[in-house]
Short mmCIF file of C-alpha atoms and ligand atoms in Angstrom, two decimals:
data_model
loop_
_atom_site.label_atom_id
_atom_site.label_comp_id
_atom_site.label_asym_id
_atom_site.label_seq_id
_atom_site.Cartn_x
_atom_site.Cartn_y
_atom_site.Cartn_z
CA UNK A 1 -14.54 -7.79 -15.52
CA UNK A 2 -17.94 -8.78 -13.79
CA UNK A 3 -19.57 -5.59 -12.16
CA UNK A 4 -19.82 -6.28 -8.26
CA UNK A 5 -23.12 -6.85 -6.76
CA UNK A 6 -24.38 -4.82 -3.88
CA UNK A 7 -23.67 -5.57 -0.26
CA UNK A 8 -26.25 -7.30 2.07
CA UNK A 9 -25.04 -5.89 5.06
CA UNK A 10 -28.34 -5.60 7.22
CA UNK A 11 -27.12 -5.00 10.89
CA UNK A 12 -24.96 -4.77 13.70
CA UNK A 13 -25.10 -7.04 16.30
CA UNK A 14 -23.17 -7.57 19.87
CA UNK A 15 -21.04 -10.58 19.53
CA UNK A 16 -21.99 -11.00 23.48
CA UNK A 17 -25.42 -9.98 24.50
CA UNK A 18 -26.82 -10.36 20.66
CA UNK A 19 -28.28 -6.08 20.93
CA UNK A 20 -28.93 -5.06 17.58
CA UNK A 21 -27.34 -1.83 16.45
CA UNK A 22 -27.97 0.28 13.23
CA UNK A 23 -25.24 0.09 10.13
CA UNK A 24 -26.64 3.42 8.93
CA UNK A 25 -24.69 5.19 11.14
CA UNK A 26 -21.37 5.15 12.88
CA UNK A 27 -20.83 2.49 15.34
CA UNK A 28 -18.00 1.51 17.50
CA UNK A 29 -19.10 -1.34 20.65
CA UNK A 30 -22.14 -2.34 21.80
CA UNK A 31 -23.85 0.13 23.66
CA UNK A 32 -25.69 -2.15 26.25
CA UNK A 33 -22.80 -3.65 27.38
CA UNK A 34 -19.63 -2.33 25.63
CA UNK A 35 -18.29 -5.32 23.77
CA UNK A 36 -17.32 -5.99 20.09
CA UNK A 37 -20.07 -5.38 17.23
CA UNK A 38 -20.23 -8.08 14.32
CA UNK A 39 -21.79 -7.39 11.18
CA UNK A 40 -24.78 -9.40 9.90
CA UNK A 41 -25.96 -9.87 6.21
CA UNK A 42 -28.83 -11.10 4.37
CA UNK A 43 -27.26 -14.59 4.08
CA UNK A 44 -30.05 -16.05 1.72
CA UNK A 45 -30.12 -12.97 -0.83
CA UNK A 46 -25.89 -13.63 -0.79
CA UNK A 47 -26.10 -17.22 -1.82
CA UNK A 48 -28.18 -16.22 -4.81
CA UNK A 49 -25.23 -14.93 -6.03
CA UNK A 50 -22.17 -15.79 -4.37
CA UNK A 51 -20.43 -19.10 -5.50
CA UNK A 52 -17.13 -20.03 -6.36
CA UNK A 53 -17.97 -19.79 -10.38
CA UNK A 54 -19.19 -16.68 -9.77
CA UNK A 55 -16.73 -15.09 -7.60
CA UNK A 56 -13.89 -16.30 -9.99
CA UNK A 57 -14.85 -14.26 -12.60
CA UNK A 58 -14.45 -10.86 -10.21
CA UNK A 59 -11.95 -8.40 -9.58
CA UNK A 60 -8.73 -9.88 -7.94
CA UNK A 61 -8.91 -8.52 -4.65
CA UNK A 62 -11.11 -9.17 -1.37
CA UNK A 63 -13.87 -6.96 -2.95
CA UNK A 64 -14.74 -10.24 -5.19
CA UNK A 65 -16.73 -11.29 -2.30
CA UNK A 66 -19.17 -8.46 -2.25
CA UNK A 67 -21.94 -9.59 -0.98
CA UNK A 68 -20.82 -9.90 2.60
CA UNK A 69 -18.79 -6.84 2.76
CA UNK A 70 -19.95 -3.71 3.96
CA UNK A 71 -20.41 -0.74 1.48
CA UNK A 72 -18.88 -2.79 -1.42
CA UNK A 73 -20.10 0.24 -3.57
CA UNK A 74 -17.47 2.30 -1.82
CA UNK A 75 -14.52 -0.17 -2.92
CA UNK A 76 -13.39 1.40 -5.92
CA UNK A 77 -12.84 4.85 -4.14
CA UNK A 78 -10.82 2.91 -1.21
CA UNK A 79 -9.03 -0.09 -2.76
CA UNK A 80 -5.40 -0.29 -3.13
CA UNK A 81 -5.97 -4.20 -4.39
CA UNK A 82 -6.00 -5.57 -1.18
CA UNK A 83 -6.48 -9.34 -0.34
CA UNK A 84 -6.53 -12.14 -2.66
CA UNK A 85 -3.00 -13.37 -2.09
CA UNK A 86 -1.56 -16.38 -3.20
CA UNK A 87 -1.95 -19.92 -1.10
CA UNK A 88 1.19 -21.58 -1.50
CA UNK A 89 2.43 -24.89 -1.21
CA UNK A 90 5.72 -25.33 0.76
CA UNK A 91 6.80 -28.93 -0.04
CA UNK A 92 11.00 -28.29 1.09
CA UNK A 93 9.72 -26.78 4.47
CA UNK A 94 7.27 -29.84 4.55
CA UNK A 95 9.33 -32.34 3.56
CA UNK A 96 12.05 -30.95 6.69
CA UNK A 97 8.74 -31.39 9.17
CA UNK A 98 7.60 -34.69 7.57
CA UNK A 99 4.11 -32.77 6.30
CA UNK A 100 3.34 -33.23 3.06
CA UNK A 101 0.28 -30.96 2.96
CA UNK A 102 1.79 -27.72 4.08
CA UNK A 103 0.56 -24.47 2.91
CA UNK A 104 1.31 -20.98 3.53
CA UNK A 105 -1.10 -18.32 2.73
CA UNK A 106 1.18 -15.18 2.07
CA UNK A 107 -0.24 -11.97 2.87
CA UNK A 108 3.11 -9.84 2.25
CA UNK A 109 2.13 -8.67 -1.19
CA UNK A 110 -0.77 -6.62 0.45
CA UNK A 111 -0.95 -2.84 -0.17
CA UNK A 112 1.48 -1.46 2.97
CA UNK A 113 3.06 -4.84 3.06
CA UNK A 114 0.81 -6.64 5.51
CA UNK A 115 -2.89 -8.32 5.53
CA UNK A 116 -3.83 -5.14 8.16
CA UNK A 117 -4.84 -3.86 4.72
CA UNK A 118 -7.58 -5.95 4.26
CA UNK A 119 -9.42 -4.74 7.56
CA UNK A 120 -8.78 -1.41 6.80
CA UNK A 121 -9.84 -1.16 3.36
CA UNK A 122 -13.20 -2.24 4.68
CA UNK A 123 -13.37 -0.09 7.69
CA UNK A 124 -12.38 3.02 5.63
CA UNK A 125 -15.24 2.10 3.16
CA UNK A 126 -17.92 2.19 5.36
CA UNK A 127 -16.31 5.12 7.10
CA UNK A 128 -16.38 6.91 3.96
CA UNK A 129 -19.60 6.31 3.04
CA UNK A 130 -20.80 7.54 6.73
CA UNK A 131 -19.05 10.87 6.06
CA UNK A 132 -16.11 10.01 8.25
CA UNK A 133 -13.14 12.59 7.63
CA UNK A 134 -10.62 12.07 10.62
CA UNK A 135 -9.77 8.70 11.49
CA UNK A 136 -7.84 8.14 14.98
CA UNK A 137 -5.72 4.95 15.08
CA UNK A 138 -3.83 3.04 18.22
CA UNK A 139 -1.21 0.41 16.51
CA UNK A 140 1.54 -1.68 17.23
CA UNK A 141 2.57 -0.86 13.72
CA UNK A 142 1.12 -2.03 10.65
CA UNK A 143 -2.40 -1.13 10.95
CA UNK A 144 -1.02 2.56 11.62
CA UNK A 145 1.04 2.11 7.99
CA UNK A 146 -2.44 0.56 6.39
CA UNK A 147 -4.62 3.66 8.03
CA UNK A 148 -2.04 6.22 6.38
CA UNK A 149 -2.24 4.78 3.24
CA UNK A 150 -5.84 4.37 3.21
CA UNK A 151 -6.84 7.56 4.64
CA UNK A 152 -4.68 9.23 1.93
CA UNK A 153 -6.20 7.14 -0.96
CA UNK A 154 -9.76 8.10 0.53
CA UNK A 155 -9.01 11.58 1.23
CA UNK A 156 -9.19 11.54 5.36
CA UNK A 157 -7.03 12.63 7.83
CA UNK A 158 -5.26 9.89 10.00
CA UNK A 159 -4.07 10.60 13.19
CA UNK A 160 -1.90 7.80 14.57
CA UNK A 161 -0.12 6.82 17.74
CA UNK A 162 2.13 3.91 18.04
CA UNK A 163 4.80 2.71 20.56
CA UNK A 164 8.21 4.58 19.85
CA UNK A 165 10.24 1.56 19.75
CA UNK A 166 7.97 0.28 16.68
CA UNK A 167 10.21 -0.53 13.77
CA UNK A 168 11.72 2.26 12.21
CA UNK A 169 10.46 1.26 8.93
CA UNK A 170 6.94 1.30 9.68
CA UNK A 171 7.37 4.70 11.62
CA UNK A 172 8.78 6.14 8.23
CA UNK A 173 5.99 4.72 6.66
CA UNK A 174 2.98 6.30 8.52
CA UNK A 175 4.85 9.66 7.79
CA UNK A 176 5.43 8.95 4.39
CA UNK A 177 1.68 8.44 3.85
CA UNK A 178 1.26 11.81 5.13
CA UNK A 179 -0.46 10.68 8.74
CA UNK A 180 0.01 12.93 12.21
CA UNK A 181 1.86 10.92 14.25
CA UNK A 182 2.70 10.31 17.71
CA UNK A 183 5.42 7.98 18.97
CA UNK A 184 4.34 6.89 22.64
CA UNK A 185 6.82 5.94 25.51
CA UNK A 186 4.55 2.26 26.01
CA UNK A 187 2.69 -0.19 24.77
CA UNK A 188 -0.27 -0.28 22.28
CA UNK A 189 -2.77 0.42 25.01
CA UNK A 190 -0.73 3.90 25.91
CA UNK A 191 -1.26 4.33 22.56
CA UNK A 192 -5.00 3.83 22.40
CA UNK A 193 -5.60 5.98 25.43
CA UNK A 194 -4.00 9.13 23.47
CA UNK A 195 -6.23 8.36 20.23
CA UNK A 196 -9.17 8.10 22.67
CA UNK A 197 -8.51 11.51 24.08
CA UNK A 198 -7.90 12.66 20.73
CA UNK A 199 -11.44 11.37 19.37
CA UNK A 200 -13.02 12.68 22.33
CA UNK A 201 -11.62 16.22 21.72
CA UNK A 202 -11.50 16.57 17.94
CA UNK A 203 -14.50 14.16 17.11
CA UNK A 204 -11.84 11.73 15.25
CA UNK A 205 -13.35 8.14 14.24
CA UNK A 206 -11.61 5.49 16.19
CA UNK A 207 -10.70 2.73 14.20
CA UNK A 208 -8.75 0.64 17.17
CA UNK A 209 -9.53 -3.00 16.41
CA UNK A 210 -12.40 -4.96 17.15
CA UNK A 211 -13.96 -1.36 18.77
CA UNK A 212 -14.55 -0.72 14.90
CA UNK A 213 -16.96 -3.27 13.55
CA UNK A 214 -15.63 -3.54 10.17
CA UNK A 215 -12.10 -4.30 10.07
CA UNK A 216 -12.85 -7.79 10.97
CA UNK A 217 -15.14 -8.16 7.78
CA UNK A 218 -12.08 -7.33 6.06
CA UNK A 219 -9.92 -9.74 7.54
CA UNK A 220 -12.59 -12.56 7.05
CA UNK A 221 -12.05 -12.54 3.40
CA UNK A 222 -8.98 -14.62 4.37
CA UNK A 223 -11.41 -17.47 5.07
CA UNK A 224 -13.30 -16.95 1.85
CA UNK A 225 -10.25 -17.04 -0.14
CA UNK A 226 -9.09 -20.31 1.71
CA UNK A 227 -12.64 -21.70 0.71
CA UNK A 228 -11.97 -20.63 -2.93
CA UNK A 229 -8.21 -21.55 -3.30
CA UNK A 230 -9.00 -24.85 -1.84
CA UNK A 231 -12.00 -25.69 -4.08
CA UNK A 232 -14.64 -25.32 -1.65
CA UNK A 233 -12.92 -27.40 1.18
CA UNK A 234 -11.17 -26.30 4.30
CA UNK A 235 -7.85 -27.00 5.35
CA UNK A 236 -7.50 -29.06 8.89
CA UNK A 237 -5.60 -26.81 10.65
CA UNK A 238 -5.04 -22.93 10.70
CA UNK A 239 -1.82 -21.61 12.63
CA UNK A 240 -2.41 -17.61 12.97
CA UNK A 241 -0.01 -15.13 14.80
CA UNK A 242 -2.21 -13.77 16.92
CA UNK A 243 -2.48 -10.18 18.27
CA UNK A 244 -6.05 -8.72 18.68
CA UNK A 245 -7.25 -11.54 17.02
CA UNK A 246 -9.15 -10.03 14.10
CA UNK A 247 -7.89 -12.36 11.54
CA UNK A 248 -8.99 -15.33 13.67
CA UNK A 249 -12.24 -14.25 14.71
CA UNK A 250 -12.91 -13.03 11.15
CA UNK A 251 -12.18 -16.57 9.86
CA UNK A 252 -14.29 -18.38 12.41
CA UNK A 253 -17.41 -16.29 11.29
CA UNK A 254 -16.46 -16.49 7.20
CA UNK A 255 -16.82 -20.31 7.98
CA UNK A 256 -20.23 -19.65 9.74
CA UNK A 257 -21.64 -17.43 7.05
CA UNK A 258 -20.12 -20.38 4.42
CA UNK A 259 -22.09 -22.49 5.62
CA UNK A 260 -25.25 -20.40 6.37
CA UNK A 261 -24.84 -19.99 2.53
CA UNK A 262 -24.85 -23.63 2.16
CA UNK A 263 -21.53 -23.49 0.59
CA UNK A 264 -19.76 -26.05 3.27
CA UNK A 265 -20.83 -28.43 5.62
CA UNK A 266 -20.48 -28.48 9.41
CA UNK A 267 -16.81 -29.12 9.33
CA UNK A 268 -14.46 -26.63 10.42
CA UNK A 269 -10.56 -26.16 10.50
CA UNK A 270 -9.00 -26.32 14.09
CA UNK A 271 -7.71 -22.96 14.82
CA UNK A 272 -4.22 -22.11 16.63
CA UNK A 273 -3.03 -19.13 18.29
CA UNK A 274 0.36 -18.62 18.01
CA UNK A 275 2.04 -15.88 20.44
CA UNK A 276 5.39 -14.59 21.62
CA UNK A 277 6.43 -15.83 25.08
CA UNK A 278 7.33 -12.50 26.16
CA UNK A 279 3.71 -11.54 25.42
CA UNK A 280 1.07 -14.64 25.48
CA UNK A 281 -2.19 -13.04 27.00
CA UNK A 282 -4.46 -15.90 25.06
CA UNK A 283 -2.00 -18.64 25.74
CA UNK A 284 -1.97 -18.02 29.54
CA UNK A 285 -5.92 -17.73 29.66
CA UNK A 286 -6.04 -21.05 27.40
CA UNK A 287 -3.81 -23.07 29.84
CA UNK A 288 -5.38 -21.82 32.21
CA UNK A 289 -9.07 -22.84 30.92
CA UNK A 290 -10.59 -19.14 31.51
CA UNK A 291 -12.90 -17.17 29.06
CA UNK A 292 -11.33 -13.55 29.75
CA UNK A 293 -7.60 -13.08 29.26
CA UNK A 294 -5.95 -10.87 31.90
CA UNK A 295 -3.35 -8.09 30.43
CA UNK A 296 0.05 -9.34 30.05
CA UNK A 297 2.65 -6.95 31.84
CA UNK A 298 5.79 -5.80 30.18
CA UNK A 299 5.27 -7.25 26.83
CA UNK A 300 8.28 -7.77 24.56
CA UNK A 301 8.87 -9.39 21.67
CA UNK A 302 10.61 -8.46 18.46
CA UNK A 303 7.16 -9.40 16.56
CA UNK A 304 5.16 -5.95 16.92
CA UNK A 305 2.01 -7.12 15.18
CA UNK A 306 1.49 -9.76 18.05
CA UNK A 307 2.75 -7.66 20.84
CA UNK A 308 -0.67 -6.86 22.09
CA UNK A 309 -0.89 -7.55 25.91
CA UNK A 310 -4.65 -6.88 26.16
CA UNK A 311 -6.70 -7.63 23.46
CA UNK A 312 -9.82 -6.20 23.33
CA UNK A 313 -11.57 -9.34 22.23
CA UNK A 314 -10.04 -11.93 24.48
CA UNK A 315 -13.16 -13.66 24.52
CA UNK A 316 -14.12 -13.77 21.11
CA UNK A 317 -10.59 -15.40 19.99
CA UNK A 318 -10.85 -17.86 23.37
CA UNK A 319 -14.02 -19.06 21.89
CA UNK A 320 -12.97 -19.89 18.52
CA UNK A 321 -10.20 -21.66 19.68
CA UNK A 322 -12.51 -23.70 22.15
CA UNK A 323 -15.05 -24.18 19.38
CA UNK A 324 -12.98 -25.44 16.74
CA UNK A 325 -10.79 -28.08 18.98
CA UNK A 326 -7.72 -25.66 18.62
CA UNK A 327 -5.34 -24.24 21.14
CA UNK A 328 -2.66 -21.71 21.70
CA UNK A 329 1.04 -21.66 22.02
CA UNK A 330 3.90 -19.55 22.68
CA UNK A 331 7.27 -19.18 20.82
CA UNK A 332 10.59 -17.88 21.85
CA UNK A 333 11.75 -14.58 20.02
CA UNK A 334 14.92 -16.64 19.08
CA UNK A 335 12.53 -19.12 17.46
CA UNK A 336 10.80 -16.84 15.20
CA UNK A 337 13.78 -15.34 14.16
CA UNK A 338 15.15 -18.94 12.76
CA UNK A 339 12.05 -19.49 11.38
CA UNK A 340 12.21 -16.53 9.58
CA UNK A 341 15.24 -17.57 7.53
CA UNK A 342 14.06 -21.00 7.04
CA UNK A 343 11.04 -19.96 5.34
CA UNK A 344 13.10 -17.73 3.07
CA UNK A 345 15.69 -19.91 2.29
CA UNK A 346 13.38 -23.16 1.76
CA UNK A 347 10.65 -21.58 -0.14
CA UNK A 348 11.65 -18.30 -1.40
CA UNK A 349 8.90 -16.73 0.88
CA UNK A 350 9.75 -13.51 2.59
CA UNK A 351 8.72 -13.91 6.21
CA UNK A 352 7.53 -11.24 8.85
CA UNK A 353 8.54 -12.13 12.35
CA UNK A 354 4.80 -13.04 13.20
CA UNK A 355 4.15 -15.05 10.28
CA UNK A 356 7.47 -16.70 11.23
CA UNK A 357 5.74 -17.52 14.60
CA UNK A 358 3.51 -19.66 13.17
CA UNK A 359 6.49 -22.29 11.36
CA UNK A 360 7.87 -22.38 15.29
CA UNK A 361 4.52 -22.90 16.40
CA UNK A 362 3.80 -25.65 14.03
CA UNK A 363 7.01 -27.19 15.56
CA UNK A 364 5.61 -27.35 18.86
CA UNK A 365 2.24 -28.22 17.67
CA UNK A 366 3.65 -31.51 15.86
CA UNK A 367 5.97 -32.30 19.02
CA UNK A 368 3.20 -32.33 21.29
CA UNK A 369 0.63 -33.99 19.08
CA UNK A 370 -2.12 -31.20 18.53
CA UNK A 371 -1.14 -31.89 14.89
CA UNK A 372 -1.11 -34.87 12.62
CA UNK A 373 2.02 -34.45 10.45
CA UNK A 374 -0.36 -35.89 7.29
CA UNK A 375 -3.28 -33.19 7.91
CA UNK A 376 -3.50 -29.89 5.48
CA UNK A 377 -1.90 -27.29 7.79
CA UNK A 378 -2.13 -23.39 7.04
CA UNK A 379 0.46 -20.99 8.18
CA UNK A 380 -0.05 -17.44 7.89
CA UNK A 381 2.49 -15.29 7.11
CA UNK A 382 0.81 -11.95 7.67
CA UNK A 383 3.38 -9.32 6.45
CA UNK A 384 6.43 -8.88 4.74
CA UNK A 385 10.12 -9.20 6.28
CA UNK A 386 11.15 -6.21 4.32
CA UNK A 387 9.86 -3.95 7.45
CA UNK A 388 12.49 -5.69 9.25
CA UNK A 389 15.85 -5.16 8.45
CA UNK A 390 17.19 -5.23 11.89
CA UNK A 391 15.92 -9.11 11.98
CA UNK A 392 17.32 -10.24 8.61
CA UNK A 393 20.94 -12.03 8.03
C1 PLP B 1 -1.46 -7.04 13.54
C2 PLP B 1 -0.58 -8.01 12.83
C3 PLP B 1 -0.80 -9.50 13.53
C4 PLP B 1 -2.15 -9.68 14.31
O1 PLP B 1 -3.19 -9.87 13.39
P1 PLP B 1 -4.60 -9.66 14.56
O2 PLP B 1 -5.84 -10.22 13.93
O3 PLP B 1 -4.72 -8.21 15.19
O4 PLP B 1 -4.52 -10.48 15.68
C5 PLP B 1 0.05 -10.14 12.87
N1 PLP B 1 1.35 -10.25 11.75
C6 PLP B 1 1.24 -8.82 11.46
C7 PLP B 1 2.20 -8.84 10.80
C8 PLP B 1 0.03 -7.89 11.64
O5 PLP B 1 0.76 -6.65 11.54
ZN1 ZN B 2 -23.87 -6.05 24.00
#
């Protein structure tokens, strides 16, 4: 196996005001304006070694894109083999919908059963390099199991808080990896307040979505993988079940980096955010033409990963939708459950409810003409259905 090249990370930059921050110390959000920080690389130097040929001979995980990841030299210590998941053709499902180029990016095989592993692995590699010993993680579920597993792997203590009505399988998972778990009577925002308090009192490092700058770096590798797996092209449309929006923001960033490295042209996929009708802050803001999203009151959906009433980086999600020419749609829980079964029966892919929401969303987008049937379409199945015995049948 070819050895991995070093990271070309240079600094962090505020996504809104542009303020520069050092990448050699622990960072959370922008010290000037409080918004999300994004990692910047020496892409000219990365481009000298990163190509489709070169990455082809590297490790079969997301760390194959080491030049554009933080702390690639720490990957061996924290990696559980995350990423480089299959991009599957879905011909039967496609035929039923009249789409001949339907693909499913299946994230269910990731460590801890969801794509949260990508973001947490990247954040953990950097945190370990900077001497963190305790991690605080508010979560709707899957980020908690990933944090617990990667902390165990790297020898750190994990402090996780999640809503008490999170799926039992995820609660069991977090405990099984040895994390300290608090179940809160409320939503992910309430878990966030509890963890923030723990971080202030005990000096834990908070890894909450986009308040930590490197989770988005792990998730952006999904964009690099699409490029590699489609032989250097990108699809026409990407349907993404959107909670905190890390993956959507990350892929949009990946495409920018690929262009800057001369690996693609200026063409981009249209990005579609799929949410549940019972928790659709981005859809509501999109329909109102707003640049920020108001928090959703009393969020209710069977899909925990997208039960995020007040995403911290709402502005970046909406920006990616606008710039890409995509949109945002909400789907009912009933159609999510039906779609789970349909994906399993027609393609043998075990969809999680969040992933199934993208199929329900595709139906809406085909009907309203936002996506044409002859386009190349990628649905993101963001995790395994196995964590949801309550929804199977
Ligand atoms: C967290 C999660 C999502 C939402 O991901 P974001 O990138 O935070 O929007 C979707 N699906 C599953 C299974 C998740 O765990
Ligand atoms: Zn700023």
